[in-house]
mmCIF file of C-alpha atoms in Angstrom:
data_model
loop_
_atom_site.group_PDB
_atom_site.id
_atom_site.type_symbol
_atom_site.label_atom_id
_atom_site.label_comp_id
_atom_site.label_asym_id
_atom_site.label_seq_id
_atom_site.Cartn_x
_atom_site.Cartn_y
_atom_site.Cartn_z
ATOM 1 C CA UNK A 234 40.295 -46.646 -46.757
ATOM 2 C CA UNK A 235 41.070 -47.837 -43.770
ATOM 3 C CA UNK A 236 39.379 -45.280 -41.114
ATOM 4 C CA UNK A 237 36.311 -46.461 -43.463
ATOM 5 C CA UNK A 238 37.043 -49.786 -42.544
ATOM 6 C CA UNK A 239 37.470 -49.764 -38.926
ATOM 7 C CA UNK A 240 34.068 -47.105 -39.025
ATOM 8 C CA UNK A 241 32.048 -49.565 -40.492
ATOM 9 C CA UNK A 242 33.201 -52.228 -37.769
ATOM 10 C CA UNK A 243 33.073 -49.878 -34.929
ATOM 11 C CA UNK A 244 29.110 -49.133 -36.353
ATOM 12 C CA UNK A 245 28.243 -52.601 -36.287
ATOM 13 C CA UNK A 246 29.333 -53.693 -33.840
ATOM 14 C CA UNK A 247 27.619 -50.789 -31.940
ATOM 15 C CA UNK A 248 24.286 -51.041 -33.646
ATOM 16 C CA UNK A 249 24.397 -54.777 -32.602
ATOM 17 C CA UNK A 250 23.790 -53.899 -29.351
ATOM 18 C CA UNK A 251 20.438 -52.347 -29.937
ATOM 19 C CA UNK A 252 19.018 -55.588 -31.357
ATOM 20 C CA UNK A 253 20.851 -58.293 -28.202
ATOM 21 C CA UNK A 254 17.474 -59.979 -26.599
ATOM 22 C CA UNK A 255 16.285 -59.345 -23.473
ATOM 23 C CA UNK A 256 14.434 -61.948 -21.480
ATOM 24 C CA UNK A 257 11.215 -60.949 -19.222
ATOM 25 C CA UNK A 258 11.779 -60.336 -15.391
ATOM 26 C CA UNK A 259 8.700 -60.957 -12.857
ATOM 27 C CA UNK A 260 9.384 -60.766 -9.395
ATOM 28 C CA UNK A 261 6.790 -61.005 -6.518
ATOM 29 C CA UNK A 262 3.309 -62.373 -6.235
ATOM 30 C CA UNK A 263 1.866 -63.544 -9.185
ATOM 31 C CA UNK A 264 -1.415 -63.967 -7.705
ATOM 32 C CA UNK A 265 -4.694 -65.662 -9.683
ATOM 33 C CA UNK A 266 -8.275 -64.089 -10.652
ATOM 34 C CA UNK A 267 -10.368 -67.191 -8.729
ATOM 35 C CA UNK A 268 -7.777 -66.955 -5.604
ATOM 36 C CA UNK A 269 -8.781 -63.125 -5.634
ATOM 37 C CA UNK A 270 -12.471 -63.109 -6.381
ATOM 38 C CA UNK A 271 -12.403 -65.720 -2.714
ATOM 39 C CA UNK A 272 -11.327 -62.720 -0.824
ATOM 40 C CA UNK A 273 -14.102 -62.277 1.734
ATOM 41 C CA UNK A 274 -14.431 -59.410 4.170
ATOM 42 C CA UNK A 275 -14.470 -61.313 8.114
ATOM 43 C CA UNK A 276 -11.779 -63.923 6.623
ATOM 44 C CA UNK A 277 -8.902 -64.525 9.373
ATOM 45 C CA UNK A 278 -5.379 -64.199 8.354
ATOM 46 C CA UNK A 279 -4.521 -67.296 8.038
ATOM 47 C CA UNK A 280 -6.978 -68.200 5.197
ATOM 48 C CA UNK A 281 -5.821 -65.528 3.550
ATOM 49 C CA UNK A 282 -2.396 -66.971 3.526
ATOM 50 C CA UNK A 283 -3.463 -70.060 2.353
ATOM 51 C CA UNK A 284 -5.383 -68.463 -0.166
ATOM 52 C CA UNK A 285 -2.867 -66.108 -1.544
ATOM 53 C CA UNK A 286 0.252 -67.036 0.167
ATOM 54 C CA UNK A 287 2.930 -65.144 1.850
ATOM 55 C CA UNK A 288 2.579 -61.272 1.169
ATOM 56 C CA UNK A 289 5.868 -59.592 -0.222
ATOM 57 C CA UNK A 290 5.272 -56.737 2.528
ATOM 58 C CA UNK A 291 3.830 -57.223 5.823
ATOM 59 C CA UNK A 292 5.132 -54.201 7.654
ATOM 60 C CA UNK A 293 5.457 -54.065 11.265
ATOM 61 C CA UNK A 294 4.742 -50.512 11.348
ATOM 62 C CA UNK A 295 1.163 -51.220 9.778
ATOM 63 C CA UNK A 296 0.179 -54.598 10.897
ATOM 64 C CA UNK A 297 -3.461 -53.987 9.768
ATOM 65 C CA UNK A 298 -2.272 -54.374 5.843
ATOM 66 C CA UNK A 299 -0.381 -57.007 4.094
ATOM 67 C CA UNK A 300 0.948 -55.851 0.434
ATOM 68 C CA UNK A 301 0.664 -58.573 -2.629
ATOM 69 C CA UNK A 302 3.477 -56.461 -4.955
ATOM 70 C CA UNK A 303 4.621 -57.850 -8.294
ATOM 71 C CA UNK A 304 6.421 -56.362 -11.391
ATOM 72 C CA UNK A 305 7.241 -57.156 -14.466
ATOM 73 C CA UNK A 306 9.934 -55.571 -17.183
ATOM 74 C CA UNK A 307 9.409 -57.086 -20.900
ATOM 75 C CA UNK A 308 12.553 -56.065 -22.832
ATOM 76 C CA UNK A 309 13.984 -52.411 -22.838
ATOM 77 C CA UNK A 310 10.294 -51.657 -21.505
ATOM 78 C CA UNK A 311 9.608 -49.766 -18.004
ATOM 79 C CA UNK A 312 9.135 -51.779 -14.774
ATOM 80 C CA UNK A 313 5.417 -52.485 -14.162
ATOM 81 C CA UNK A 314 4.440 -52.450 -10.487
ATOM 82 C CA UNK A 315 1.057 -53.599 -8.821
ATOM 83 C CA UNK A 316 0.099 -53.995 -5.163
ATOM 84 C CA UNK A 317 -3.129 -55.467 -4.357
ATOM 85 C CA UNK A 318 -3.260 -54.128 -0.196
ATOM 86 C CA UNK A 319 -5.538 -56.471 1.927
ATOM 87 C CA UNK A 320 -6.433 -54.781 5.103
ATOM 88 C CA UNK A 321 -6.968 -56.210 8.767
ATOM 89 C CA UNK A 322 -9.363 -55.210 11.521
ATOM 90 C CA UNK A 323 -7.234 -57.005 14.773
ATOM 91 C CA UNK A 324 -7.310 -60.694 12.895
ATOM 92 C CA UNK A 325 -9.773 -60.549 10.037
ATOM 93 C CA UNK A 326 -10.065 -59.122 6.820
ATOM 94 C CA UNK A 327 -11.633 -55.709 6.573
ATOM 95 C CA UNK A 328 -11.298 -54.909 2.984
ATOM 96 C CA UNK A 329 -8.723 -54.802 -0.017
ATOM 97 C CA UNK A 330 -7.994 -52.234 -2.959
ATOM 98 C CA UNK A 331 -4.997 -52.005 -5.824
ATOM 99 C CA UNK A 332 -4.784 -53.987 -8.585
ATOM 100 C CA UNK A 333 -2.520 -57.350 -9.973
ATOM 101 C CA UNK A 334 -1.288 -59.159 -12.787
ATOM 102 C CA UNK A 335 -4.576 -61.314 -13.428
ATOM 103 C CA UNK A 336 -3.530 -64.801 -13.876
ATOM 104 C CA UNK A 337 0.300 -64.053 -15.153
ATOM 105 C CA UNK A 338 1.161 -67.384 -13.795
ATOM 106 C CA UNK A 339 -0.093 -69.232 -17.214
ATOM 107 C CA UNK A 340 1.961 -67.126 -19.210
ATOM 108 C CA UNK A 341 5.050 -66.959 -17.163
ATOM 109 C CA UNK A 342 5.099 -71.019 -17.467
ATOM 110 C CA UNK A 343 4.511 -70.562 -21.477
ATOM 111 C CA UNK A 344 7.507 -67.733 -21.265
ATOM 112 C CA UNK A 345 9.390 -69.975 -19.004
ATOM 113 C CA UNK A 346 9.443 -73.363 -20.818
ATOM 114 C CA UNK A 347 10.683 -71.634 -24.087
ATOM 115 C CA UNK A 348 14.208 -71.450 -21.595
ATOM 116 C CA UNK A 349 13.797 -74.956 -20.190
ATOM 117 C CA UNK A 350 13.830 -74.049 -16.488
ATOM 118 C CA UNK A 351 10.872 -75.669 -15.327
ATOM 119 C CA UNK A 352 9.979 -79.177 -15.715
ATOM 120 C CA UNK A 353 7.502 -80.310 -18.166
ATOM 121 C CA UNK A 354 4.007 -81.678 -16.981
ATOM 122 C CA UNK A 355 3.450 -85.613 -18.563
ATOM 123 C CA UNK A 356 0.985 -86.325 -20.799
ATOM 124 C CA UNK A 357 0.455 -83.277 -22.278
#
């Protein structure tokens, strides 16, 4: 009766594990559709920083290309990488290509106010 006992406990306490929550992890540029769809070929570099901010990558080895990575894991799930690659011709923009988490930021502040560790807007 009691190897039963202690089986049941150790089984619970086991199968407990499988149901502990796991919050969402983003990390990198969370980058918006409108900022995007501004992208225009002849752009210097510097608008594009404004525009989209600091890229994650800007290699030294490959100074015509700035990376824009981000990824996201949701629970147990796999990691979800995207680069969107924005290439330079000397100082302006030649072209882009790759793909991003369209306008995650709205959602990330919905996710991230459930936990209280952002501040909340007034009159809303």
């Amino acid at each position: 009766m009691k190897k039963l006992f202690v089986s049941v406990i150790v089984l619970a306490m086991l199968s407990g594990c499988a149901f502990i929550y796991r919050q969402p992890v983003h990390q990198g540029n969370l980058l918006e559709t409108r900022q995007v769809d501004q992208l225009e070929v002849g752009m210097t570099r510097r608008q594009v920083m404004v525009l989209l901010g600091s890229p994650s990558v800007a290699d030294p080895f490959h100074q015509d290309r700035w990376d824009y990575v981000s990824s996201q894991r949701r629970g147990r799930g796999e990691m979800e990488v995207k680069n969107l690659t924005v290439r330079f011709d000397g100082d302006v923009v030649s072209g882009w290509e790759g793909e991003y988490f369209q306008d995650q930021n709205q959602t990330l502040a919905r996710e991230m106010g459930r936990f209280g560790n952002l501040p909340r807007e007034r009159g809303r």
